[in-house]
Amino acid sequence: MSTSSKTKKHASSVFKFPKTPTGVEGLDEITEGGLPKGRPTLVCGGAGCGKTLLSMQFLIKGITEFNEPGVFMSFEEPSADLFINVKSLGFDLERLSSEKKLVIDHVRVERSEIEEAGEYDLDGLFIRLEYAINKVKAKRVVLDTLESLFSGLDNQAILRAELRRLFHWLKEKGVTAIITGERGEATLTRQGLEEYVSDCVILLDHRVIEQVSTRRLRIVKYRGSTHGTNEYPFLIDENGISVLPITSLKLDNEVSSDVVSTGVPGLNEMFKSGGFYRGSNILISGTAGTAKTTIAAYFANEQCRKKERVLYFAFEESPQQLIRNMRSIGLDLEPHVKKGYLQIHSSRPSLNGLELHLLTLRKLIKEFNPTTVVIDPISNLITVGSDHEVRSMLVRLIDMLKINNITAMFTSLSKQTEHIRPDLGEESVSSLVDTWLTVRDIEGVGERNRGIYIIKSRGVGHSNQVREFVITDDGIRLLDVEFGPNGILTGAARKTSELNKKIAALKLQNELDRKDREIYRKRKVLEANIDALKNEFESVEEELSILKATEDLHARLATNNTSNLKKKK
């Protein structure tokens, strides 16, 4: 057997760790398939970090997507409260309970009623839990929150023994279980034991940094399986929990040779391909007032005109303001919004943390399924994160867009001054994007004009010229390059040059007209001279003809006379 055959045979016989998919977006990707099947998983964290919601979503997704009935045993919230709390997320617990797919059981534990006397064990809990499992033939179990069972106990030996027995009992039943626990001061949980007897430990954290709230998830351990080890931001919204992987994807995304128009008249001609490659990332940077948003809106309008979906993130203007402003230059985006081709999402960057912005974008991409995304501007995100966080977020964003083959355009505000460190937005993205265009002010002769040029465009030949452009009531128009003694002419200098050219052209035309008139006059004189010579020639020719005729007549007369004399003789 060859070495390659042995390798393939070995690879096919590698043991795959059995896992139960959670159905929670992003979590199965991080855990590489889900939670350990038939084993307990500990989900711990402080108050309000989402432990109960994650556990409930695990049960609901198991029922609705994987046909695995479940049991939710609560030691804190009554069943009626649970029904109401999760109904806002679209989870209908009453219906699932009536269909015999879900059991919600509330175990009332009052600390004031607990008296430590004699042996303490969980036999009663095991009986109650086993009944619920058998009732619906449950495959998934949630115990929320474990500390409530031991809130009145001080005997650590009994507590540890019963915890171990509970975890072993769950394993013997073969159910995939989630046990939630409150975080301790120096340990992951209050008792400090659950984290050691659990096969998988997930830590949830809810932190506030500079008045911005962020939730994060981390897999502390996972016996028998590899897993993501970073902190992962997650979002709680009307659809439940969504987790965003923090690691960048491999650079193995598919690429397209299709060309996407810029939508700006004259800008396509600056690229030999006639535009951008589909699925590429484009950065438009420039100082304030250089029409970055206008160029982005033109690009969005062009894609909508071709009946493609565009998701537009505006961090400075509301949708109504953006539509009104673009209408003033002859660009009407409202019909695209009404037809469902354009969706404008506006919010202040400080509304959420960086991760939540990224999660929101990911969610909207999944729901709207756009071919094009515009983020205007990315530089505003700098205000809600550190340099490292901004770079990390933008890398993840670009990776996510590339893997979905989405054409993306970012705008970034540049500093007004020159010869200083580049802005963080530019510095973070410029090396990652495929095409980078800069719009800038060209000042001179007491006026300010706009210019655009291409810094780079991977895989596409492009112009190296700075093109002046103007914005009128009819929109953007790129002007032809005009050179002068000191370089490219813009604004008034261009108009003066054009005027001088017109004057020079007029003078040349006048000179040509004068020459034409002079030639005409000379032609007339020449024609008159030719006519006079022709008349003179005709007169001479006529005289010559008369002389020849007279000579011929004399000759004939002489011949006749000679003939007559000969006859007389």
C-alpha atoms as one frame of an Amber mdcrd trajectory, in Angstrom:
protein
   0.000   0.000   0.000   1.375   3.435  -0.923   2.094   6.117   1.647  -0.681
   8.371   0.312  -3.196   5.507   0.539  -2.184   4.833   4.147  -2.573   8.511
   4.939  -6.057   8.662   3.419  -7.093   5.503   5.262  -5.787   6.924   8.542
  -7.572  10.233   7.953 -10.881   8.493   7.259 -10.575   6.430  10.436  -9.885
   9.413  12.725 -12.394   9.513  15.572 -14.839  12.384  15.396 -15.900  13.708
  18.787 -19.724  13.472  19.007 -21.287  16.897  19.346 -24.751  18.369  19.658
 -25.295  21.505  17.570 -26.615  24.401  19.615 -28.369  26.221  16.778 -26.964
  29.480  18.174 -25.487  31.479  15.314 -21.702  31.579  15.541 -21.416  29.343
  18.619 -21.336  26.100  16.623 -18.561  27.586  14.493 -16.476  28.430  17.549
 -17.033  25.030  19.179 -16.450  23.306  15.818 -19.801  21.563  15.822 -21.566
  22.231  19.109 -21.550  21.084  22.723 -20.261  17.645  23.828 -23.037  15.150
  23.132 -24.399  13.345  26.164 -22.250  15.391  28.556 -22.813  18.403  30.816
 -21.699  21.906  29.832 -21.308  24.694  32.349 -22.389  28.194  31.300 -21.278
  30.706  33.919 -21.220  34.462  34.273 -22.529  37.436  36.191 -26.069  38.757
  36.379 -27.533  39.906  33.064 -24.905  38.325  30.832 -27.389  36.022  29.021
 -26.969  32.606  30.684 -30.686  31.786  30.809 -31.298  33.052  27.296 -28.434
  31.008  25.838 -29.712  27.902  27.595 -33.296  28.468  26.452 -32.184  29.088
  22.878 -30.226  25.823  23.020 -33.437  23.981  23.939 -35.697  25.762  21.440
 -33.302  25.272  18.520 -32.934  21.625  19.498 -36.682  21.139  19.220 -37.389
  23.233  16.127 -34.293  22.459  14.061 -33.007  19.069  15.244 -36.170  17.380
  16.607 -34.628  16.879  20.039 -37.122  17.407  22.910 -35.864  19.165  26.015
 -36.342  19.857  29.708 -35.800  23.231  31.341 -35.610  23.098  35.123 -35.511
  26.499  36.752 -34.553  27.149  40.373 -35.173  30.907  40.220 -37.875  31.998
  37.745 -41.396  30.547  37.812 -42.608  28.872  34.623 -45.139  31.647  33.902
 -42.393  34.283  34.043 -40.193  32.275  31.690 -43.034  31.990  29.174 -43.465
  35.765  29.146 -39.762  36.670  29.191 -38.805  34.673  26.090 -42.002  35.334
  24.136 -40.594  38.690  23.008 -37.833  36.733  21.251 -40.320  34.691  19.293
 -40.024  31.576  21.489 -43.480  30.050  22.038 -42.873  27.806  25.053 -46.575
  27.157  25.627 -47.024  25.657  22.168 -43.961  23.449  22.493 -45.117  22.300
  25.917 -48.575  21.438  24.580 -46.948  19.445  21.771 -45.091  17.334  24.358
 -41.702  18.495  23.107 -40.709  20.664  26.051 -41.050  20.450  29.824 -40.670
  23.608  31.905 -40.350  22.801  35.595 -39.815  25.314  38.387 -38.234  24.009
  41.568 -38.926  26.444  44.374 -35.957  26.818  46.696 -36.266  29.199  49.650
 -33.045  29.728  51.569 -34.955  30.623  54.728 -36.673  27.230  54.668 -33.453
  25.233  54.242 -32.091  23.797  57.465 -28.895  21.816  57.438 -29.816  18.685
  59.408 -28.492  15.222  58.682 -27.515  14.092  55.233 -28.300  16.335  52.285
 -28.684  14.786  48.849 -30.270  15.461  45.454 -32.292  12.266  45.197 -35.520
  14.229  45.050 -34.149  16.314  42.183 -33.025  13.194  40.307 -36.507  11.664
  40.575 -38.183  14.844  39.417 -35.724  15.376  36.583 -35.925  11.764  35.426
 -39.714  11.986  35.265 -39.501  15.105  33.073 -36.912  13.502  30.779 -38.976
  10.357  30.314 -42.154  12.369  29.758 -40.921  13.861  26.466 -37.969  11.526
  25.819 -35.696  14.530  26.196 -32.283  14.735  24.563 -31.404  18.148  26.000
 -31.595  19.369  29.586 -31.020  22.765  31.203 -30.586  23.379  34.943 -30.849
  27.107  35.753 -29.252  28.197  38.195 -27.355  25.559  40.150 -26.271  27.782
  43.078 -29.879  28.030  44.244 -29.795  24.348  45.269 -26.913  24.906  47.664
 -27.645  28.426  48.825 -28.256  27.318  52.422 -25.467  24.773  52.773 -22.117
  25.352  54.417 -20.839  21.778  54.358 -18.426  21.871  51.454 -17.793  18.119
  51.505 -21.485  17.280  51.005 -21.805  20.023  48.393 -18.883  18.750  46.328
 -20.069  15.154  46.551 -23.578  16.005  45.396 -22.259  18.158  42.546 -20.146
  15.294  41.262 -23.062  12.913  41.622 -25.328  15.273  39.654 -22.873  15.565
  36.778 -22.284  11.798  36.665 -26.033  11.168  36.768 -26.586  13.448  33.760
 -23.862  11.592  31.845 -25.473   8.255  32.639 -28.814   9.500  31.301 -27.053
  10.354  28.009 -28.569  13.845  27.764 -26.699  16.885  26.520 -27.022  19.239
  29.460 -26.374  22.910  30.147 -25.945  23.915  33.764 -25.817  27.633  34.465
 -23.865  29.066  37.363 -23.160  32.473  38.834 -19.613  33.705  38.697 -17.569
  33.702  41.889 -15.054  36.245  43.124 -11.891  34.216  42.485 -13.423  31.299
  40.564 -15.640  30.871  37.540 -18.519  29.807  39.784 -19.401  30.366  43.417
 -18.598  26.798  44.455 -15.500  26.573  42.277 -16.148  22.885  41.568 -18.566
  22.846  38.629 -15.865  24.110  36.292 -13.705  21.074  37.048 -16.336  18.360
  36.722 -17.885  19.849  33.553 -16.707  18.597  30.162 -17.189  22.028  28.618
 -17.127  25.446  30.294 -18.436  28.603  28.603 -17.893  31.941  30.309 -20.215
  34.873  29.543 -19.217  38.409  30.402 -21.092  41.716  30.326 -18.775  44.702
  30.576 -19.097  48.458  30.164 -16.099  50.360  28.794 -16.344  54.140  28.467
 -20.130  53.956  28.806 -20.407  51.411  25.976 -21.898  48.021  26.843 -20.393
  44.866  25.334 -21.125  41.188  25.893 -18.402  38.606  25.324 -18.183  34.829
  25.320 -15.174  32.599  25.938 -14.782  28.836  25.928 -12.653  28.127  28.975
 -12.269  24.426  28.296 -13.632  21.668  26.076 -12.529  18.109  26.844 -11.751
  15.961  23.826 -12.131  18.714  21.218 -10.355  21.708  19.784 -12.168  25.035
  19.990 -11.754  28.755  19.617  -9.883  30.220  22.557 -10.438  33.956  22.096
 -13.105  36.219  23.531 -16.032  36.468  21.145 -18.542  39.337  21.160 -22.184
  38.354  21.082 -25.407  40.237  20.566 -28.819  39.807  22.173 -31.669  41.058
  20.011 -35.193  40.075  19.043 -33.873  36.872  17.469 -31.921  35.724  20.492
 -28.143  35.397  20.781 -25.693  35.753  17.893 -21.979  35.143  18.388 -19.323
  36.644  16.149 -16.047  34.748  15.645 -13.139  37.097  16.284 -10.498  35.259
  14.264  -9.963  36.175  10.626 -10.927  33.703   7.995  -8.334  32.074   5.773
  -7.473  33.875   2.562  -9.151  31.261   0.391 -12.269  33.102  -0.738 -13.408
  32.864  -4.338 -12.794  35.819  -6.658 -14.727  37.154  -9.623 -13.588  38.741
 -12.872 -16.887  40.569 -13.311 -16.526  44.336 -13.414 -18.788  46.634 -11.390
 -19.301  50.195 -12.616 -18.353  53.076 -10.336 -21.502  54.948 -11.323 -19.560
  58.233 -11.569 -19.381  59.663 -15.130 -15.767  59.656 -16.269 -14.391  57.657
 -13.334 -14.734  54.300 -15.097 -12.327  55.540 -17.775  -9.599  55.878 -15.137
  -9.594  52.061 -14.820  -8.527  49.894 -17.740 -11.134  47.335 -16.698 -13.855
  49.987 -16.712 -14.592  49.765 -12.973 -14.054  47.646  -9.859 -13.932  43.853
  -9.649 -17.011  42.321  -8.059 -16.343  41.274  -4.474 -13.507  43.778  -4.030
 -13.151  46.398  -1.277 -12.850  50.073  -2.182 -11.686  52.879   0.090 -12.595
  56.513  -0.633 -10.567  58.792   1.640 -10.390  62.542   1.797 -10.828  65.632
   3.926 -14.196  67.083   4.876 -16.297  68.390   2.004 -14.517  66.512  -0.778
 -17.667  64.578  -1.864 -16.837  61.164  -0.382 -20.485  60.523   0.484 -21.588
  61.727  -2.944 -19.263  59.264  -4.691 -20.489  56.468  -2.407 -24.108  57.384
  -3.153 -23.404  57.336  -6.900 -21.899  53.879  -6.522 -24.927  52.656  -4.556
 -27.305  54.199  -7.081 -25.558  52.454  -9.990 -25.896  49.033  -8.354 -29.553
  49.631  -7.500 -30.163  50.746 -11.064 -28.944  47.294 -12.130 -31.454  45.750
  -9.672 -28.842  44.676  -7.148 -29.354  44.962  -3.395 -27.311  47.586  -1.548
 -26.913  47.929   2.224 -25.854  51.478   3.131 -24.486  52.182   6.631 -24.565
  55.931   7.372 -22.946  57.081  10.605 -23.442  60.817  10.020 -26.804  61.278
   8.288 -30.304  59.913   8.680 -31.819  58.110   5.665 -34.147  61.060   4.993
 -31.291  63.565   5.111 -29.112  61.461   2.816 -31.930  61.097   0.287 -32.704
  64.830   0.398 -29.081  65.883   0.003 -28.477  63.566  -2.945 -31.665  64.773
  -4.620 -30.196  68.307  -4.683 -27.567  67.117  -7.187 -29.970  65.161  -9.366
 -29.563  61.769  -7.653 -32.839  60.277  -6.405 -32.337  57.289  -4.092 -35.897
  57.089  -2.779 -37.282  54.909  -5.620 -34.590  52.306  -4.878 -35.615  52.275
  -1.206 -39.279  51.811  -2.097 -38.486  48.989  -4.525 -36.413  47.203  -1.885
 -33.057  47.484  -3.655 -31.568  49.948  -1.157 -31.626  49.704   2.631 -30.125
  52.608   4.588 -29.160  51.886   8.186 -28.281  55.003  10.202 -26.953  55.206
  13.749 -24.370  57.036  15.784 -21.170  55.017  16.295 -21.445  55.578  20.037
 -24.797  53.756  20.078 -23.018  50.389  20.276 -19.531  49.011  20.710 -17.457
  47.981  17.724 -18.452  44.342  18.025 -22.131  45.166  18.143 -21.809  47.264
  14.992 -20.140  44.297  13.322 -22.776  41.890  14.604 -25.525  44.203  13.385
 -23.913  44.388   9.979 -23.580  40.611   9.854 -27.216  40.170  10.825 -28.454
  42.659   8.220 -26.316  40.999   5.541 -27.866  37.656   6.394 -31.396  39.081
   6.322 -31.099  41.463   3.342 -28.622  39.414   1.263 -26.978  42.404  -0.467
 -24.416  42.287  -3.269 -23.003  45.666  -2.241 -22.276  47.267   1.139 -21.388
  50.917   1.746 -20.041  52.120   5.108 -19.877  55.897   5.408 -17.553  56.647
   7.154 -15.456  54.004   8.905 -13.372  56.719  10.561 -16.271  57.468  12.940
 -15.873  54.024  14.499 -12.541  55.124  15.955 -14.400  57.075  18.625 -15.793
  53.883  20.216 -12.666  51.758  20.451  -8.931  51.636  20.857  -6.497  51.434
  17.937  -6.159  47.668  18.340  -9.916  47.141  18.582 -10.579  49.248  15.501
  -7.999  47.361  13.425  -9.292  44.007  14.620 -12.880  44.946  13.865 -12.088
  46.217  10.370 -10.055  43.102   9.531 -12.958  40.900  10.579 -15.385  43.070
   8.640 -13.387  42.846   5.412 -12.914  39.096   5.837 -16.650  38.648   6.303
 -17.466  40.706   3.190 -14.898  38.904   1.053 -16.051  35.436   2.056 -19.575
  36.437   0.955 -18.261  37.968  -2.319 -19.827  41.320  -1.427 -18.517  44.440
  -3.129 -17.839  46.960  -0.376 -17.087  50.672  -0.404 -15.751  52.474   2.670
 -15.296  56.196   3.122 -12.771  57.624   5.568 -12.229  61.164   6.783  -8.609
  62.339   6.490  -6.871  65.033   8.496  -6.657  68.526   7.083  -2.931  68.941
   7.666  -0.189  67.254   5.692   3.034  65.393   6.463   1.685  63.716   9.609
   0.762  60.206  10.643  -2.131  58.814   8.541  -5.546  58.556  10.120  -6.341
  55.324  11.917  -9.179  54.562   9.515  -6.895  54.829   6.500  -3.977  53.151
   8.221  -6.094  50.181   9.298  -7.838  49.586   5.983  -5.528  50.873   3.248
  -3.385  47.735   3.171  -6.448  45.475   3.205  -8.591  47.073   0.501  -8.202
  46.245  -3.186  -8.746  49.764  -4.509  -7.925  53.062  -2.832  -9.106  56.398
  -4.215  -8.394  59.747  -2.643 -10.405  62.928  -3.095  -8.703  66.128  -2.072
  -8.896  69.906  -2.201  -6.773  71.633  -4.807  -6.262  75.199  -3.609  -4.900
  78.074  -5.641  -5.647  81.599  -6.848  -7.985  82.147  -3.902 -10.282  79.211
  -4.569 -10.796  75.561  -3.665 -11.412  72.847  -6.233 -11.855  69.093  -5.957
  -9.563  66.446  -7.412  -9.610  62.647  -7.422  -6.870  60.129  -8.101  -6.236
  56.406  -7.696  -3.563  55.402  -5.183  -3.809  51.681  -5.919  -6.030  49.110
  -7.581  -4.967  45.480  -7.340  -5.043  43.587 -10.605  -6.334  46.572 -12.586
  -4.387  49.051 -14.697  -5.340  52.589 -13.783  -4.606  56.230 -14.510  -1.943
  58.096 -12.557  -3.502  61.506 -13.194  -5.280  63.774 -10.749  -8.672  64.494
 -12.293 -10.611  67.586 -11.328 -14.339  67.086 -10.858 -17.237  69.410 -10.268
 -20.610  68.923  -8.586 -23.534  70.716 -10.201 -27.305  70.476 -10.030 -26.967
  67.629 -12.517 -24.453  65.689 -10.428 -20.753  64.841 -10.610 -18.747  65.426
 -13.746 -15.048  64.649 -14.198 -13.195  67.246 -16.271 -10.508  66.537 -18.823
  -6.952  66.992 -17.646  -5.628  70.463 -18.419  -1.878  71.100 -18.225  -0.216
  74.455 -17.745   3.334  75.710 -17.318   3.299  74.789 -13.627   1.347  71.543
 -13.804  -2.340  70.653 -13.874  -4.715  73.591 -14.148  -7.893  73.722 -12.083
 -10.746  76.118 -11.389 -10.159  79.696 -12.553  -6.776  78.793 -14.036  -8.496
  76.154 -16.146 -11.172  78.668 -17.238  -8.496  81.250 -18.053  -6.612  78.654
 -20.074  -9.805  77.679 -21.868 -10.546  81.353 -22.584  -7.027  81.893 -23.920
  -7.422  78.848 -26.099 -10.698  80.188 -27.428  -9.117  83.578 -28.147  -6.159
  81.906 -29.853  -8.519  79.725 -31.844 -10.564  82.800 -32.820  -7.442  84.660
 -33.907  -6.314  81.692 -35.908  -9.722  81.423 -37.510  -9.678  85.141 -38.388
  -6.225  84.778 -39.907  -7.396  81.757 -41.874 -10.455  83.689 -43.060  -8.220
  86.622 -44.120  -5.944  84.264 -46.008  -8.959  82.681 -47.628 -10.202  86.101
 -48.742  -6.772  87.033 -50.062  -6.521  83.806 -51.994 -10.032  84.404 -53.299
  -9.057  87.849 -54.564  -5.887  86.542 -56.170  -7.853  83.750 -57.717 -10.263
  86.304 -59.171  -7.348  88.407 -60.551  -5.783  85.296 -61.977  -9.034  84.270
 -63.545  -9.442  87.795 -64.996  -5.905  87.682 -66.428  -6.577  84.263 -67.823
  -9.769  85.540 -69.444  -7.888  88.551 -70.952  -5.122  86.318 -72.271  -7.698
  83.953 -73.592  -9.461  86.823 -75.443  -6.146  88.081 -76.801  -5.249  84.583
 -77.896  -8.581  84.204 -79.593  -8.111  87.543 -81.449  -4.693  86.544 -82.669
  -5.999  83.147 -83.587  -8.873  84.781 -85.499  -6.489  87.126 -87.415  -4.298
  84.180 -88.240  -7.301  82.305 -89.570  -8.277  85.277 -91.777  -4.756  85.530
 -93.147  -4.704  81.832 -93.893  -8.085  82.076 -95.615  -6.911  85.089 -97.742
  -3.748  83.275 -98.682  -5.707  80.201 -99.670  -8.037  82.353-101.772  -5.145
  84.017-103.580  -3.593  80.658-104.235  -6.803  79.289-105.728  -7.221  82.379
-107.899  -3.683  82.063-109.134  -4.228  78.421-109.951  -7.444  79.202-111.816
  -5.763  81.926-113.895  -2.991  79.620-114.905  -5.457  76.986-115.991  -7.415
  79.460-118.141  -4.271  80.646-119.963  -3.319  77.113-120.875  -6.766  76.485
-122.350  -6.568  79.601-124.603  -3.321  78.537-126.093
